[in-house]
């Protein structure tokens, strides 16, 4: 593959475990959502999240009910991501929750950092939630291993325009950016934007023969000239 100026990384199923997010983080936020909203009813940020939820929800639907339904449907809705990030903050603060990272991901991030290769995340979790997740890993605060965070505010992960926007913000030509993800729909979108793509195979990821694949970042291709 051609040499690059930066890597762009998915979280769930790529740097970290998809099942950890779906089986630990999501149920944590679902169980605590009604109580969190009730306890922060006067917080302007929470009120704004509820107003944004109502604007996206079905007509007349209770915002809290809509948020819970969206968790069950794995909807990538910005107000849901915002409230989840706040609920997870509390979990990290009390030690009830931790971030999670695969050992080979951690080794690769440290290696790339030492080599001067910029490392950015593109995840549907809010940028705030991404930082909190890696700040609170069992291995310690890993948040400094990343140079930047992109979330759905840049656009959906399945739209080429989102990857063009990211390359633009990084001032890197799309062809000199390499995106790692387990999700073929994201990889198709990134490739259509001219970004180099590699499918990371973890857990129960189905290998897609359209893409170069790695089973561990230990085997991620070299990118220097
Ligand atoms: Mg993923």
PDB file of C-alpha atoms and ligand atoms in Angstrom:
ATOM      1  CA  UNK A   1       0.000   0.000   0.000  1.00  0.00           C
ATOM      2  CA  UNK A   2       1.051   3.592  -0.587  1.00  0.00           C
ATOM      3  CA  UNK A   3       2.620   5.571   2.229  1.00  0.00           C
ATOM      4  CA  UNK A   4       0.358   7.691   4.410  1.00  0.00           C
ATOM      5  CA  UNK A   5       0.338  10.744   6.666  1.00  0.00           C
ATOM      6  CA  UNK A   6      -2.203   9.621   9.293  1.00  0.00           C
ATOM      7  CA  UNK A   7      -4.324   6.692  10.449  1.00  0.00           C
ATOM      8  CA  UNK A   8      -8.049   6.872  11.123  1.00  0.00           C
ATOM      9  CA  UNK A   9      -9.425   4.252  13.494  1.00  0.00           C
ATOM     10  CA  UNK A  10     -12.825   2.828  14.315  1.00  0.00           C
ATOM     11  CA  UNK A  11     -13.369   1.819  17.952  1.00  0.00           C
ATOM     12  CA  UNK A  12     -15.985  -0.934  18.218  1.00  0.00           C
ATOM     13  CA  UNK A  13     -14.711  -4.134  16.659  1.00  0.00           C
ATOM     14  CA  UNK A  14     -11.422  -2.492  15.656  1.00  0.00           C
ATOM     15  CA  UNK A  15      -9.404  -0.935  18.508  1.00  0.00           C
ATOM     16  CA  UNK A  16     -11.756  -2.347  21.125  1.00  0.00           C
ATOM     17  CA  UNK A  17     -14.261  -5.115  21.607  1.00  0.00           C
ATOM     18  CA  UNK A  18     -17.645  -4.760  19.936  1.00  0.00           C
ATOM     19  CA  UNK A  19     -19.216  -7.047  22.519  1.00  0.00           C
ATOM     20  CA  UNK A  20     -17.811  -5.000  25.410  1.00  0.00           C
ATOM     21  CA  UNK A  21     -19.649  -1.982  24.062  1.00  0.00           C
ATOM     22  CA  UNK A  22     -22.881  -3.840  23.305  1.00  0.00           C
ATOM     23  CA  UNK A  23     -22.919  -6.034  26.421  1.00  0.00           C
ATOM     24  CA  UNK A  24     -21.464  -3.673  29.037  1.00  0.00           C
ATOM     25  CA  UNK A  25     -21.623  -0.004  28.021  1.00  0.00           C
ATOM     26  CA  UNK A  26     -25.026   0.006  26.330  1.00  0.00           C
ATOM     27  CA  UNK A  27     -26.892  -1.895  29.090  1.00  0.00           C
ATOM     28  CA  UNK A  28     -25.232   0.379  31.667  1.00  0.00           C
ATOM     29  CA  UNK A  29     -26.614   3.484  29.970  1.00  0.00           C
ATOM     30  CA  UNK A  30     -30.023   1.890  29.330  1.00  0.00           C
ATOM     31  CA  UNK A  31     -30.514   0.926  32.971  1.00  0.00           C
ATOM     32  CA  UNK A  32     -29.520   4.350  34.268  1.00  0.00           C
ATOM     33  CA  UNK A  33     -31.110   6.621  31.677  1.00  0.00           C
ATOM     34  CA  UNK A  34     -34.452   7.365  33.407  1.00  0.00           C
ATOM     35  CA  UNK A  35     -32.744   7.999  36.753  1.00  0.00           C
ATOM     36  CA  UNK A  36     -30.055  10.180  35.181  1.00  0.00           C
ATOM     37  CA  UNK A  37     -32.582  12.356  33.369  1.00  0.00           C
ATOM     38  CA  UNK A  38     -34.672  12.724  36.529  1.00  0.00           C
ATOM     39  CA  UNK A  39     -31.623  13.652  38.613  1.00  0.00           C
ATOM     40  CA  UNK A  40     -30.412  16.244  36.066  1.00  0.00           C
ATOM     41  CA  UNK A  41     -33.762  17.734  35.073  1.00  0.00           C
ATOM     42  CA  UNK A  42     -32.452  21.266  35.736  1.00  0.00           C
ATOM     43  CA  UNK A  43     -29.162  20.846  33.843  1.00  0.00           C
ATOM     44  CA  UNK A  44     -29.389  23.010  30.669  1.00  0.00           C
ATOM     45  CA  UNK A  45     -27.248  20.523  28.715  1.00  0.00           C
ATOM     46  CA  UNK A  46     -29.586  17.665  29.592  1.00  0.00           C
ATOM     47  CA  UNK A  47     -32.633  19.766  28.731  1.00  0.00           C
ATOM     48  CA  UNK A  48     -31.093  20.541  25.354  1.00  0.00           C
ATOM     49  CA  UNK A  49     -30.473  16.821  24.758  1.00  0.00           C
ATOM     50  CA  UNK A  50     -34.124  16.086  25.560  1.00  0.00           C
ATOM     51  CA  UNK A  51     -35.284  18.853  23.210  1.00  0.00           C
ATOM     52  CA  UNK A  52     -33.044  17.475  20.436  1.00  0.00           C
ATOM     53  CA  UNK A  53     -34.447  14.004  21.151  1.00  0.00           C
ATOM     54  CA  UNK A  54     -38.040  15.221  20.923  1.00  0.00           C
ATOM     55  CA  UNK A  55     -37.280  16.848  17.567  1.00  0.00           C
ATOM     56  CA  UNK A  56     -36.054  13.496  16.185  1.00  0.00           C
ATOM     57  CA  UNK A  57     -38.543  11.223  17.976  1.00  0.00           C
ATOM     58  CA  UNK A  58     -41.937  10.172  16.772  1.00  0.00           C
ATOM     59  CA  UNK A  59     -44.621  12.797  17.301  1.00  0.00           C
ATOM     60  CA  UNK A  60     -45.686  12.878  20.932  1.00  0.00           C
ATOM     61  CA  UNK A  61     -43.192  10.202  22.015  1.00  0.00           C
ATOM     62  CA  UNK A  62     -41.690  10.663  25.482  1.00  0.00           C
ATOM     63  CA  UNK A  63     -38.005  11.613  25.007  1.00  0.00           C
ATOM     64  CA  UNK A  64     -36.757   9.124  27.594  1.00  0.00           C
ATOM     65  CA  UNK A  65     -38.781   6.340  25.950  1.00  0.00           C
ATOM     66  CA  UNK A  66     -37.367   7.391  22.572  1.00  0.00           C
ATOM     67  CA  UNK A  67     -33.787   7.299  23.886  1.00  0.00           C
ATOM     68  CA  UNK A  68     -34.295   3.795  25.296  1.00  0.00           C
ATOM     69  CA  UNK A  69     -35.859   2.636  22.051  1.00  0.00           C
ATOM     70  CA  UNK A  70     -32.867   4.042  20.153  1.00  0.00           C
ATOM     71  CA  UNK A  71     -30.458   2.120  22.405  1.00  0.00           C
ATOM     72  CA  UNK A  72     -32.375  -1.082  21.602  1.00  0.00           C
ATOM     73  CA  UNK A  73     -32.277  -0.258  17.881  1.00  0.00           C
ATOM     74  CA  UNK A  74     -28.577   0.799  18.026  1.00  0.00           C
ATOM     75  CA  UNK A  75     -29.574   4.100  16.449  1.00  0.00           C
ATOM     76  CA  UNK A  76     -26.665   6.460  15.733  1.00  0.00           C
ATOM     77  CA  UNK A  77     -28.535   9.531  16.983  1.00  0.00           C
ATOM     78  CA  UNK A  78     -26.483  12.461  18.290  1.00  0.00           C
ATOM     79  CA  UNK A  79     -28.706  13.195  21.355  1.00  0.00           C
ATOM     80  CA  UNK A  80     -28.492   9.530  22.385  1.00  0.00           C
ATOM     81  CA  UNK A  81     -24.709   9.565  22.068  1.00  0.00           C
ATOM     82  CA  UNK A  82     -24.590  12.767  24.126  1.00  0.00           C
ATOM     83  CA  UNK A  83     -26.672  11.440  27.014  1.00  0.00           C
ATOM     84  CA  UNK A  84     -24.870   8.081  27.002  1.00  0.00           C
ATOM     85  CA  UNK A  85     -21.544   9.892  27.283  1.00  0.00           C
ATOM     86  CA  UNK A  86     -22.777  11.695  30.388  1.00  0.00           C
ATOM     87  CA  UNK A  87     -24.078   8.516  31.990  1.00  0.00           C
ATOM     88  CA  UNK A  88     -20.831   6.703  31.277  1.00  0.00           C
ATOM     89  CA  UNK A  89     -18.902   9.607  32.843  1.00  0.00           C
ATOM     90  CA  UNK A  90     -20.592   8.766  36.128  1.00  0.00           C
ATOM     91  CA  UNK A  91     -19.756   5.082  35.732  1.00  0.00           C
ATOM     92  CA  UNK A  92     -16.081   5.832  35.120  1.00  0.00           C
ATOM     93  CA  UNK A  93     -15.976   8.251  38.024  1.00  0.00           C
ATOM     94  CA  UNK A  94     -17.270   5.645  40.456  1.00  0.00           C
ATOM     95  CA  UNK A  95     -15.115   2.870  38.996  1.00  0.00           C
ATOM     96  CA  UNK A  96     -18.225   0.902  37.940  1.00  0.00           C
ATOM     97  CA  UNK A  97     -17.059   1.146  34.312  1.00  0.00           C
ATOM     98  CA  UNK A  98     -13.722   0.956  32.523  1.00  0.00           C
ATOM     99  CA  UNK A  99     -12.603   1.492  28.955  1.00  0.00           C
ATOM    100  CA  UNK A 100     -11.329  -1.529  27.040  1.00  0.00           C
ATOM    101  CA  UNK A 101      -8.678  -1.994  24.343  1.00  0.00           C
ATOM    102  CA  UNK A 102      -7.205  -5.028  22.610  1.00  0.00           C
ATOM    103  CA  UNK A 103      -3.516  -5.558  23.539  1.00  0.00           C
ATOM    104  CA  UNK A 104      -2.359  -5.401  19.913  1.00  0.00           C
ATOM    105  CA  UNK A 105      -4.242  -2.087  19.465  1.00  0.00           C
ATOM    106  CA  UNK A 106      -2.445  -0.609  22.445  1.00  0.00           C
ATOM    107  CA  UNK A 107       0.928  -1.833  21.197  1.00  0.00           C
ATOM    108  CA  UNK A 108       0.272  -0.415  17.727  1.00  0.00           C
ATOM    109  CA  UNK A 109      -0.825   2.987  19.064  1.00  0.00           C
ATOM    110  CA  UNK A 110       2.359   3.221  21.105  1.00  0.00           C
ATOM    111  CA  UNK A 111       4.444   2.140  18.138  1.00  0.00           C
ATOM    112  CA  UNK A 112       2.795   4.675  15.814  1.00  0.00           C
ATOM    113  CA  UNK A 113       3.149   7.412  18.406  1.00  0.00           C
ATOM    114  CA  UNK A 114       6.884   6.654  18.680  1.00  0.00           C
ATOM    115  CA  UNK A 115       7.150   6.720  14.886  1.00  0.00           C
ATOM    116  CA  UNK A 116       5.342  10.062  14.657  1.00  0.00           C
ATOM    117  CA  UNK A 117       2.328   8.657  12.793  1.00  0.00           C
ATOM    118  CA  UNK A 118      -0.752  10.742  13.719  1.00  0.00           C
ATOM    119  CA  UNK A 119      -3.650   8.692  15.140  1.00  0.00           C
ATOM    120  CA  UNK A 120      -7.260   9.803  14.875  1.00  0.00           C
ATOM    121  CA  UNK A 121     -10.523   8.122  15.821  1.00  0.00           C
ATOM    122  CA  UNK A 122     -13.751   8.106  13.824  1.00  0.00           C
ATOM    123  CA  UNK A 123     -16.525   6.545  15.901  1.00  0.00           C
ATOM    124  CA  UNK A 124     -20.263   6.952  16.260  1.00  0.00           C
ATOM    125  CA  UNK A 125     -19.723   7.441  19.995  1.00  0.00           C
ATOM    126  CA  UNK A 126     -19.398  11.160  20.751  1.00  0.00           C
ATOM    127  CA  UNK A 127     -15.867  12.591  20.800  1.00  0.00           C
ATOM    128  CA  UNK A 128     -16.386  13.214  24.503  1.00  0.00           C
ATOM    129  CA  UNK A 129     -17.339   9.577  25.099  1.00  0.00           C
ATOM    130  CA  UNK A 130     -14.349   8.391  23.051  1.00  0.00           C
ATOM    131  CA  UNK A 131     -11.946  10.365  25.232  1.00  0.00           C
ATOM    132  CA  UNK A 132     -13.590   9.194  28.454  1.00  0.00           C
ATOM    133  CA  UNK A 133     -13.515   5.579  27.282  1.00  0.00           C
ATOM    134  CA  UNK A 134      -9.757   5.569  26.721  1.00  0.00           C
ATOM    135  CA  UNK A 135      -9.004   7.770  29.706  1.00  0.00           C
ATOM    136  CA  UNK A 136     -10.455   5.106  31.985  1.00  0.00           C
ATOM    137  CA  UNK A 137      -8.889   1.867  30.793  1.00  0.00           C
ATOM    138  CA  UNK A 138      -7.583  -0.814  33.155  1.00  0.00           C
ATOM    139  CA  UNK A 139      -4.169  -0.076  31.618  1.00  0.00           C
ATOM    140  CA  UNK A 140      -4.442   3.559  32.739  1.00  0.00           C
ATOM    141  CA  UNK A 141      -5.135   6.802  30.901  1.00  0.00           C
ATOM    142  CA  UNK A 142      -4.679   5.995  27.193  1.00  0.00           C
ATOM    143  CA  UNK A 143      -6.369   9.153  25.907  1.00  0.00           C
ATOM    144  CA  UNK A 144      -3.021  10.777  25.081  1.00  0.00           C
ATOM    145  CA  UNK A 145      -2.376   8.115  22.469  1.00  0.00           C
ATOM    146  CA  UNK A 146      -4.790   9.917  20.132  1.00  0.00           C
ATOM    147  CA  UNK A 147      -4.283  13.137  18.219  1.00  0.00           C
ATOM    148  CA  UNK A 148      -7.927  13.734  17.378  1.00  0.00           C
ATOM    149  CA  UNK A 149     -11.493  12.478  17.578  1.00  0.00           C
ATOM    150  CA  UNK A 150     -14.233  12.536  14.977  1.00  0.00           C
ATOM    151  CA  UNK A 151     -17.836  11.561  15.631  1.00  0.00           C
ATOM    152  CA  UNK A 152     -21.204  11.802  13.896  1.00  0.00           C
ATOM    153  CA  UNK A 153     -21.050  15.590  13.900  1.00  0.00           C
ATOM    154  CA  UNK A 154     -18.767  15.223  10.851  1.00  0.00           C
ATOM    155  CA  UNK A 155     -21.366  13.004   9.129  1.00  0.00           C
ATOM    156  CA  UNK A 156     -22.442   9.330   9.063  1.00  0.00           C
ATOM    157  CA  UNK A 157     -19.724   6.689   8.914  1.00  0.00           C
ATOM    158  CA  UNK A 158     -21.312   5.182   5.818  1.00  0.00           C
ATOM    159  CA  UNK A 159     -21.101   8.381   3.731  1.00  0.00           C
ATOM    160  CA  UNK A 160     -18.012   9.201   1.613  1.00  0.00           C
ATOM    161  CA  UNK A 161     -18.476  12.915   2.350  1.00  0.00           C
ATOM    162  CA  UNK A 162     -17.654  12.284   6.023  1.00  0.00           C
ATOM    163  CA  UNK A 163     -14.206  10.933   5.115  1.00  0.00           C
ATOM    164  CA  UNK A 164     -13.558  13.829   2.726  1.00  0.00           C
ATOM    165  CA  UNK A 165     -14.469  16.219   5.548  1.00  0.00           C
ATOM    166  CA  UNK A 166     -12.085  14.448   7.940  1.00  0.00           C
ATOM    167  CA  UNK A 167      -9.215  14.509   5.435  1.00  0.00           C
ATOM    168  CA  UNK A 168      -9.937  18.178   4.887  1.00  0.00           C
ATOM    169  CA  UNK A 169      -9.859  18.946   8.618  1.00  0.00           C
ATOM    170  CA  UNK A 170      -6.579  17.036   8.949  1.00  0.00           C
ATOM    171  CA  UNK A 171      -5.164  18.794   5.873  1.00  0.00           C
ATOM    172  CA  UNK A 172      -4.212  15.370   4.516  1.00  0.00           C
ATOM    173  CA  UNK A 173      -5.124  14.188   0.993  1.00  0.00           C
ATOM    174  CA  UNK A 174      -7.666  11.317   1.279  1.00  0.00           C
ATOM    175  CA  UNK A 175      -5.222   8.982  -0.489  1.00  0.00           C
ATOM    176  CA  UNK A 176      -2.694   9.550   2.297  1.00  0.00           C
ATOM    177  CA  UNK A 177      -5.116   8.598   5.048  1.00  0.00           C
ATOM    178  CA  UNK A 178      -5.628   4.942   6.052  1.00  0.00           C
ATOM    179  CA  UNK A 179      -8.885   3.893   7.717  1.00  0.00           C
ATOM    180  CA  UNK A 180      -9.183   0.719   9.810  1.00  0.00           C
ATOM    181  CA  UNK A 181     -12.642  -0.703  10.545  1.00  0.00           C
ATOM    182  CA  UNK A 182     -14.465  -4.004  10.894  1.00  0.00           C
ATOM    183  CA  UNK A 183     -17.530  -2.664   9.068  1.00  0.00           C
ATOM    184  CA  UNK A 184     -17.687  -3.154   5.263  1.00  0.00           C
ATOM    185  CA  UNK A 185     -20.227  -0.343   4.806  1.00  0.00           C
ATOM    186  CA  UNK A 186     -17.821   2.106   6.428  1.00  0.00           C
ATOM    187  CA  UNK A 187     -14.923   0.765   4.385  1.00  0.00           C
ATOM    188  CA  UNK A 188     -16.873   1.137   1.137  1.00  0.00           C
ATOM    189  CA  UNK A 189     -17.687   4.757   2.008  1.00  0.00           C
ATOM    190  CA  UNK A 190     -14.097   5.584   2.934  1.00  0.00           C
ATOM    191  CA  UNK A 191     -12.757   3.916  -0.197  1.00  0.00           C
ATOM    192  CA  UNK A 192     -15.225   5.885  -2.339  1.00  0.00           C
ATOM    193  CA  UNK A 193     -13.746   9.031  -0.769  1.00  0.00           C
ATOM    194  CA  UNK A 194     -10.295   7.934  -1.943  1.00  0.00           C
ATOM    195  CA  UNK A 195      -9.081   6.856   1.508  1.00  0.00           C
ATOM    196  CA  UNK A 196      -6.979   3.682   1.904  1.00  0.00           C
ATOM    197  CA  UNK A 197      -8.912   1.046   3.829  1.00  0.00           C
ATOM    198  CA  UNK A 198      -8.134  -2.115   5.801  1.00  0.00           C
ATOM    199  CA  UNK A 199     -10.689  -4.426   7.368  1.00  0.00           C
ATOM    200  CA  UNK A 200      -9.852  -5.508  10.909  1.00  0.00           C
ATOM    201  CA  UNK A 201     -11.184  -8.970  11.760  1.00  0.00           C
ATOM    202  CA  UNK A 202     -12.112  -9.447  15.427  1.00  0.00           C
ATOM    203  CA  UNK A 203     -14.443 -11.705  17.376  1.00  0.00           C
ATOM    204  CA  UNK A 204     -17.249 -12.621  14.964  1.00  0.00           C
ATOM    205  CA  UNK A 205     -16.430 -10.148  12.159  1.00  0.00           C
ATOM    206  CA  UNK A 206     -17.226 -11.641   8.749  1.00  0.00           C
ATOM    207  CA  UNK A 207     -14.199 -11.195   6.462  1.00  0.00           C
ATOM    208  CA  UNK A 208     -15.135  -9.278   3.317  1.00  0.00           C
ATOM    209  CA  UNK A 209     -12.931 -10.258   0.368  1.00  0.00           C
ATOM    210  CA  UNK A 210     -13.211  -6.795  -1.165  1.00  0.00           C
ATOM    211  CA  UNK A 211     -10.726  -5.457   1.382  1.00  0.00           C
ATOM    212  CA  UNK A 212      -7.200  -6.020   2.613  1.00  0.00           C
ATOM    213  CA  UNK A 213      -7.591  -7.675   6.025  1.00  0.00           C
ATOM    214  CA  UNK A 214      -5.645  -7.924   9.257  1.00  0.00           C
ATOM    215  CA  UNK A 215      -6.492 -10.065  12.275  1.00  0.00           C
ATOM    216  CA  UNK A 216      -4.289  -7.991  14.555  1.00  0.00           C
ATOM    217  CA  UNK A 217      -2.546  -4.627  14.370  1.00  0.00           C
ATOM    218  CA  UNK A 218       0.686  -6.574  14.771  1.00  0.00           C
ATOM    219  CA  UNK A 219       0.321  -7.355  11.058  1.00  0.00           C
ATOM    220  CA  UNK A 220      -0.844  -3.891   9.942  1.00  0.00           C
ATOM    221  CA  UNK A 221       1.013  -2.930   6.775  1.00  0.00           C
ATOM    222  CA  UNK A 222       4.018  -0.639   6.871  1.00  0.00           C
ATOM    223  CA  UNK A 223       3.380   2.813   5.457  1.00  0.00           C
ATOM    224  CA  UNK A 224       6.684   4.615   5.337  1.00  0.00           C
ATOM    225  CA  UNK A 225       8.404   5.284   2.009  1.00  0.00           C
TER     226      UNK A 225
HETATM  227 MG1  LIG B   1     -16.724  -0.995  14.228  1.00  0.00          MG
END
